[in-house]
Coordinates of C-alpha atoms in Angstrom, one line a residue:
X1 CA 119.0 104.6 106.0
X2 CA 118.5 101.1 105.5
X3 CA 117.0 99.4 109.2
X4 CA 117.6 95.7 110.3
X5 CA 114.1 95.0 109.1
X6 CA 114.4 96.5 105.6
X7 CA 117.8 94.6 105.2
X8 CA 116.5 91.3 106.5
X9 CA 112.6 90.9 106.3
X10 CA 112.4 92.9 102.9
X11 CA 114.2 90.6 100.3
X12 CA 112.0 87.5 102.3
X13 CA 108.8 89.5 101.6
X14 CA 109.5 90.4 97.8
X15 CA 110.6 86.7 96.9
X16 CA 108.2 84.4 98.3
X17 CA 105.8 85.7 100.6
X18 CA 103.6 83.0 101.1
X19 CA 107.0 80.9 102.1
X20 CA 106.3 79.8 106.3
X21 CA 109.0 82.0 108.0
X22 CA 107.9 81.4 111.8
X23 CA 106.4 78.0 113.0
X24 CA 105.8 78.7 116.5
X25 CA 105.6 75.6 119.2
X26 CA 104.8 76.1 123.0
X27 CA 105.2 72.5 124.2
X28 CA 103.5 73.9 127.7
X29 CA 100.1 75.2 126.4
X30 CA 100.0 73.1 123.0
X31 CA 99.8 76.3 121.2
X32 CA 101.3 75.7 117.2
X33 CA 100.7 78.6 115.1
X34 CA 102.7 79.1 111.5
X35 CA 103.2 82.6 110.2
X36 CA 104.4 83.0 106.6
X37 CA 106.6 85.9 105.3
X38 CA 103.1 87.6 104.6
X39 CA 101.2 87.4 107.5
X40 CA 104.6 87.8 109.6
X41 CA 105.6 91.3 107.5
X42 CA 101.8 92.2 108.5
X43 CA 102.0 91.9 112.4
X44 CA 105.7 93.6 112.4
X45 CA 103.8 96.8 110.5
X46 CA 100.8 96.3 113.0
X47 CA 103.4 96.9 115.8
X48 CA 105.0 99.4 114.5
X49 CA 102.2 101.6 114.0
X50 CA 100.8 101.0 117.6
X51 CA 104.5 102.0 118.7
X52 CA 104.6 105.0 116.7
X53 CA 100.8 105.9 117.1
X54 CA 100.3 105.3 120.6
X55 CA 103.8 105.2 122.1
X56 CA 105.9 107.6 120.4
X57 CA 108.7 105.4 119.5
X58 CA 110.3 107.1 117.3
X59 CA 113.9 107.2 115.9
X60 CA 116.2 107.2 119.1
X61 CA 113.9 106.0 121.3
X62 CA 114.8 103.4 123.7
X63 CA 112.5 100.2 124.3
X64 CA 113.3 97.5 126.0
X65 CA 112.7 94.4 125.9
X66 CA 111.0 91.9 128.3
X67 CA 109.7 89.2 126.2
X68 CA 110.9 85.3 125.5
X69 CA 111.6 83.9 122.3
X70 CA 108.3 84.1 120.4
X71 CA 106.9 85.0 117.4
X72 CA 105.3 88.3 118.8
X73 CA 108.7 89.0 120.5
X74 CA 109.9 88.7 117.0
X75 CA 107.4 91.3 115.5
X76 CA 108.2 93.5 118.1
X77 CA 111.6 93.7 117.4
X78 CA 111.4 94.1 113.4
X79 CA 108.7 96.8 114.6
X80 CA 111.5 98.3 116.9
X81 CA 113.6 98.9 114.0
X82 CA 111.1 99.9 111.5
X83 CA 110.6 102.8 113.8
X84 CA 114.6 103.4 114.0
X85 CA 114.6 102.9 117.9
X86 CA 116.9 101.0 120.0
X87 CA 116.0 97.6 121.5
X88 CA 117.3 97.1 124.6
X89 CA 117.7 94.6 127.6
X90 CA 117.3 97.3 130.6
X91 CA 114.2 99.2 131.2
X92 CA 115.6 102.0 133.8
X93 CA 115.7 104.8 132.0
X94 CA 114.0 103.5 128.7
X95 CA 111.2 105.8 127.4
X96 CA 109.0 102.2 126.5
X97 CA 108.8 98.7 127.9
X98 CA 107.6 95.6 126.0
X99 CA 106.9 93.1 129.0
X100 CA 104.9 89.5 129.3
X101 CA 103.3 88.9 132.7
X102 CA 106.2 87.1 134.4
X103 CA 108.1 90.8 133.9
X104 CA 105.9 93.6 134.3
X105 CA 107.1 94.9 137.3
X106 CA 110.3 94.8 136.2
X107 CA 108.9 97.0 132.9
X108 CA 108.0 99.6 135.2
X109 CA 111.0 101.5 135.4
X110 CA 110.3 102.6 131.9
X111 CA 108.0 105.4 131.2
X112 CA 105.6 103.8 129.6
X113 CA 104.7 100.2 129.5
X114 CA 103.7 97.8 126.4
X115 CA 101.9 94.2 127.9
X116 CA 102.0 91.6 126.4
X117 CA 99.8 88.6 127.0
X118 CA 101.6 85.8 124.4
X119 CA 97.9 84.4 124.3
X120 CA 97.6 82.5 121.0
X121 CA 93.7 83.6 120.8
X122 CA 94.1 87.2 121.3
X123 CA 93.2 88.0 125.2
X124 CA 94.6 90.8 126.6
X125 CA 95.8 90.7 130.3
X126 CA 93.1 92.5 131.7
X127 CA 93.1 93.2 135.6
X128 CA 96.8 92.4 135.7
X129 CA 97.9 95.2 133.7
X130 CA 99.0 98.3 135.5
X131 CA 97.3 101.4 135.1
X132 CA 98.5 103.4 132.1
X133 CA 99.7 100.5 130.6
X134 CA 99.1 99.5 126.7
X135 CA 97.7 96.1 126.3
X136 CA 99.2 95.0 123.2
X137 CA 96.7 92.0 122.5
X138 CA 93.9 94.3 121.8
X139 CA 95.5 97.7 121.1
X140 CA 97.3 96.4 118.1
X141 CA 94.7 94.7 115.9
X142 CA 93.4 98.1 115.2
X143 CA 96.1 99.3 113.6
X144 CA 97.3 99.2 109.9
X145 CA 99.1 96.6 107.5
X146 CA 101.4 98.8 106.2
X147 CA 104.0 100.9 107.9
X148 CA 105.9 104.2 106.8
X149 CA 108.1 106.2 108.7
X150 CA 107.1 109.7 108.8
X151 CA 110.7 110.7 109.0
X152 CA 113.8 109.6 107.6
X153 CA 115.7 107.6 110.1
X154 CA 119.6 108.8 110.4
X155 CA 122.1 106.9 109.9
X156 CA 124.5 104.7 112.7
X157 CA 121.1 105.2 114.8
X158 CA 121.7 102.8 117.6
X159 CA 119.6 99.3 116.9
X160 CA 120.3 96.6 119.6
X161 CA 122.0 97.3 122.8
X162 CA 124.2 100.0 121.3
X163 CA 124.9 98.5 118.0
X164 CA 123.8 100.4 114.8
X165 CA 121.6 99.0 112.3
X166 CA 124.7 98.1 110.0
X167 CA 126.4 96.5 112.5
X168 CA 123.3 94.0 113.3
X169 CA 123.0 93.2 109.9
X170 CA 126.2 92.2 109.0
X171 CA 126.8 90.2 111.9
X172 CA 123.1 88.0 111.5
X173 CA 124.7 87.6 108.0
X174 CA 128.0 86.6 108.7
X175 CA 126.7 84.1 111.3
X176 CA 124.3 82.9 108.5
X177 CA 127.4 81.9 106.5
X178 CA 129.3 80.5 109.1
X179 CA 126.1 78.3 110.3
X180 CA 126.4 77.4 106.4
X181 CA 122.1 78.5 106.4
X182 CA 120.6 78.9 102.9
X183 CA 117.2 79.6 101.7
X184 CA 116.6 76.0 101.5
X185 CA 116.4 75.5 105.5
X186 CA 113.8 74.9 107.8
X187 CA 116.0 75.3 111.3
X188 CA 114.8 74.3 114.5
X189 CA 115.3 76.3 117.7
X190 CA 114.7 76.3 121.7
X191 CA 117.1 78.8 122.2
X192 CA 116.4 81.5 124.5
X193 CA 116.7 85.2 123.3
X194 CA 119.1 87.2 125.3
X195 CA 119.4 90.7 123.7
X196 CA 122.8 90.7 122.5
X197 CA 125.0 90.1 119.3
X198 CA 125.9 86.7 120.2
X199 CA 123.9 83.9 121.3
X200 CA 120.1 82.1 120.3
X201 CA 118.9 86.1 119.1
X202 CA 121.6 85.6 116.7
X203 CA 121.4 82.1 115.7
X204 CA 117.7 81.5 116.5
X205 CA 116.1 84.3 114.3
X206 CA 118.6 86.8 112.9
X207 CA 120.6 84.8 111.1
X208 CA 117.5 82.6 109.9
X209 CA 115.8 86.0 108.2
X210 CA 119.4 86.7 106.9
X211 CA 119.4 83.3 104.9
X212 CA 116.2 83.4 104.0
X213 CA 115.0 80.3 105.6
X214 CA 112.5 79.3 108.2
X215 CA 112.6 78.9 111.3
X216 CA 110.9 76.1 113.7
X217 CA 110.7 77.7 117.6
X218 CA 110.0 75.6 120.3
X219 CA 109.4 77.4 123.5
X220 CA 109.1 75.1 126.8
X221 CA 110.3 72.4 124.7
X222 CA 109.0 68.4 126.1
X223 CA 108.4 65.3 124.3
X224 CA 110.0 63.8 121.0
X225 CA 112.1 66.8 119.3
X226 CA 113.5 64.2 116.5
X227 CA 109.4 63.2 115.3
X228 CA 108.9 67.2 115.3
X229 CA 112.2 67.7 113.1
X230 CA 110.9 64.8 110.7
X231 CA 106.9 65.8 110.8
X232 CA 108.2 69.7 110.3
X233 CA 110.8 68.6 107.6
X234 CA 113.5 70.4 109.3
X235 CA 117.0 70.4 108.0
X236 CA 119.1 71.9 110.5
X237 CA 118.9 71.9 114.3
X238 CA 120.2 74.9 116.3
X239 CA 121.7 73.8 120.0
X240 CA 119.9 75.7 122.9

């Protein structure tokens, strides 16, 4: 079976990898960090081997989701479905959580929890990480560039919130073509990421790997958006 991240990161990574995919803004912390297809392709296997390897996320698995639009919520979701699991939005009942600070109480209805501290210099959370918890800051540097499953992952396996792989794909690229994206574009976002086939998820990253262009994310977006657009040579910008 062909996942959302073969179908969508792939044909990026075999045409130009060197190509920026993710520039990442956070207008509160002054943190700018650009990722091209390479070094993007290289975290998303990272993940997934510290999912599979130390979390047992596996085809069928559930994880949710707890994370805001950023380029390691990003990796964690191409990891997700390099694995064959299903991302989702609740964590009651879901055999992993992915959670930032600001949610990991929430995460712990899950049976096991994934934190993550979104620091742009690698520090883990440290005291405020529950007990049994995975610290994905640390945990995940060890792991490999390169990611195989060890099994073949079955078709109409559920992806995002109940939708299979096939399903996500064709909607990030029929929203592509109705955005009227092309290789070419260097979109910029603040949209938030809800999990769900409609909305900034679709329009502020899936559709962008669908096109093949790159994508400018602003998180806590302040200040002069316009300069940005000009200084970042961005062609299209996606409402919030």
């Amino acid at each position: 079976m062909t996942t959302v991240t073969d179908a969508l990161l792939a044909p990026l990574l075999a045409g130009d990898p060197a190509k920026p995919l993710i520039t990442f803004y956070d207008d509160a912390t002054g943190e700018r960090i650009e990722l091209s297809g390479a070094t993007f392709g290289n975290w998303v296997a990272k993940t997934a081997n510290l999912l599979r390897d130390e979390c047992d996320v596996e085809a069928g698995t559930t994880v949710a989701v707890l994370l805001p639009a950023h380029w390691q919520a990003a990796a964690a979701l191409c990891a997700i479905w390099s694995c064959g699991a299903e991302a989702v939005a609740d964590p009651a009942g879901a055999e992993v959580a992915l959670a930032d600070a600001e949610h990991l109480e929430a995460a712990a209805g899950a049976g096991l929890v994934v934190g993550f501290s979104l620091d742009a210099f690698g520090q883990g959370l440290g005291d405020v990480l529950p007990r049994d918890a995975v610290d994905y800051a640390t945990e995940v540097r060890v792991h490999g560039d390169h990611f195989d499953p060890l099994a073949p992952i079955p078709d109409h396996a559920p992806a995002l919130v109940g939708a299979d792989a096939g399903t996500v794909v064709a909607t990030a690229r029929a929203r592509a073509a109705e955005l009227g994206l092309g290789a070419d574009d260097r979109v910029l976002s603040t949209a938030a990421w809800p999990l769900a086939l409609t909305g900034g998820l679709v329009d502020g990253f899936l559709a962008v790997l669908a096109a093949g262009a790159s994508l400018v994310h602003v998180r806590h977006p302040a200040g002069d958006q316009e300069r940005r657009a000009g200084t970042e040579k961005v062609t299209r910008v996606l409402a919030a």
